[in-house]
């Protein structure tokens, strides 16, 4: 059976301020077939939204192509409707008018628009709110309008870009459950769903297969088939096992994903050497995490840990990454395991823990070495922020380079390796820098 949409060898690069390019997607293959729910899972910045936009025909790939019904897609994809994280409603239109929008734009007659909108609004539980305006609605109700607006199109593929991420936990769970019910009861007004999410549980709850995107650049790392019968329960041991497995994959960027399929592979070698990215974690978060793992006996299941800390995957993973990068923890089979160095760090007094942090940064993070060396070579011990931003700009977007720099300051400040003067926009060496030789 020909897939409804397929991305073939899709790559996308965006220009960087320094004249280089940022490769966001690299040789990506992805099919969506009739009757399936596909989740595209990846960390923030891995290129999920970019891939979705390319498959919807909203932006063009740098190379490769998107096939729709066996033909190459050149304009926007008429078989697609989209639900956005930000709802994207028009504030000056009523609920009814917002819901009708896509049909009106296609020149569909008034009566049909009204009838379709009525049905769709009923499906999302908004009957009685037709004449309300978005500002009068809660977030959950606004997103219901977002769904109704997509439903009226009866698309081949309904694409959702983190549709529940902007909602509070309970509202998200309710709406997710209702969407899932509509699909299971065969009432869903689309042939297929392509869901973008960074939430592992959500992907396992809703989809038939989870396609995992690796970051920097985005490649399809593989896919995991979710063969649990519906309706699904999070307490089902198979559910938990799949969530664990995907956590393991997501926390080991180099790990092979077990079930590679013809639908998901990378055959070309990766471009460039990848500049190691600092995970955006606070030192306090890292030591808090390590303390808890230590108190729990040195090892803990990641999903349990996320729940214990009331965090979402996206919030916890950078902290785990940072601990792994510094050699304070390892991740195995979906568990975080503290290393002897991590235990020492988590249990040491403030001065000692700062020293350990400095040592491990110099040993494991090459960019920190570069910074410390550069500061040492300057007589006055000061270097312009611009100097480091220029280096970062070769590897990251402008916004990401700035975030990398901020994280560097937090870490360097805690380790007492360097400080930042925001007025002068200079990094400088601190007077009582601990006596540690940088690792060559
Ligand atoms: P995700 O949805 O997985 O969080 P995105 O597809 O939004 O990721 O973005 C992937 C990367 O591409 C990010 O580093 C982002 O900054 C960059 N990016 C996205 N759109 C553009 C653009 N129009 N110009 C430059 N960089 C972009
Ligand atoms: Mg996105």
mmCIF file of C-alpha atoms and ligand atoms in Angstrom, residues 14-15 22 24 42-51 53 161-162 196 213 397 400 403, ligand 1:
data_model
loop_
_atom_site.group_PDB
_atom_site.id
_atom_site.type_symbol
_atom_site.label_atom_id
_atom_site.label_comp_id
_atom_site.label_asym_id
_atom_site.label_seq_id
_atom_site.Cartn_x
_atom_site.Cartn_y
_atom_site.Cartn_z
ATOM 1 C CA UNK A 14 19.290 26.809 8.060
ATOM 2 C CA UNK A 15 21.880 29.571 7.589
ATOM 3 C CA UNK A 22 22.976 24.506 10.807
ATOM 4 C CA UNK A 24 18.697 20.364 11.425
ATOM 5 C CA UNK A 42 12.650 13.694 20.101
ATOM 6 C CA UNK A 43 14.118 16.226 22.414
ATOM 7 C CA UNK A 44 13.507 19.866 21.994
ATOM 8 C CA UNK A 45 15.566 21.182 19.097
ATOM 9 C CA UNK A 46 15.837 17.823 17.337
ATOM 10 C CA UNK A 47 13.925 19.100 14.294
ATOM 11 C CA UNK A 48 10.471 17.611 14.929
ATOM 12 C CA UNK A 49 8.530 20.747 14.046
ATOM 13 C CA UNK A 50 10.737 21.343 11.035
ATOM 14 C CA UNK A 51 10.049 17.838 9.727
ATOM 15 C CA UNK A 53 6.301 21.551 8.433
ATOM 16 C CA UNK A 161 2.703 19.451 17.093
ATOM 17 C CA UNK A 162 2.937 18.947 20.858
ATOM 18 C CA UNK A 196 4.976 15.245 17.456
ATOM 19 C CA UNK A 213 14.595 11.470 16.186
ATOM 20 C CA UNK A 397 21.942 29.083 15.990
ATOM 21 C CA UNK A 400 21.311 28.480 21.055
ATOM 22 C CA UNK A 403 21.948 29.724 25.766
HETATM 23 P P1 LIG B 1 11.804 20.714 17.755
HETATM 24 O O1 LIG B 1 10.433 20.925 17.217
HETATM 25 O O2 LIG B 1 12.251 19.289 17.756
HETATM 26 O O3 LIG B 1 11.998 21.327 19.107
HETATM 27 P P2 LIG B 1 12.609 22.523 15.641
HETATM 28 O O4 LIG B 1 12.290 21.819 14.367
HETATM 29 O O5 LIG B 1 11.674 23.578 16.084
HETATM 30 O O6 LIG B 1 12.858 21.446 16.788
HETATM 31 O O7 LIG B 1 14.050 23.184 15.520
HETATM 32 C C1 LIG B 1 15.228 22.419 15.276
HETATM 33 C C2 LIG B 1 16.410 23.347 15.196
HETATM 34 O O8 LIG B 1 16.283 24.165 14.056
HETATM 35 C C3 LIG B 1 16.552 24.282 16.386
HETATM 36 O O9 LIG B 1 17.918 24.408 16.674
HETATM 37 C C4 LIG B 1 15.983 25.577 15.855
HETATM 38 O O10 LIG B 1 16.583 26.667 16.506
HETATM 39 C C5 LIG B 1 16.368 25.521 14.394
HETATM 40 N N1 LIG B 1 15.439 26.253 13.535
HETATM 41 C C6 LIG B 1 14.118 25.964 13.349
HETATM 42 N N2 LIG B 1 13.561 26.813 12.464
HETATM 43 C C7 LIG B 1 14.552 27.660 12.085
HETATM 44 C C8 LIG B 1 14.629 28.780 11.176
HETATM 45 N N3 LIG B 1 13.551 29.173 10.488
HETATM 46 N N4 LIG B 1 15.823 29.390 11.056
HETATM 47 C C9 LIG B 1 16.911 28.991 11.747
HETATM 48 N N5 LIG B 1 16.922 27.945 12.595
HETATM 49 C C10 LIG B 1 15.760 27.295 12.771
#
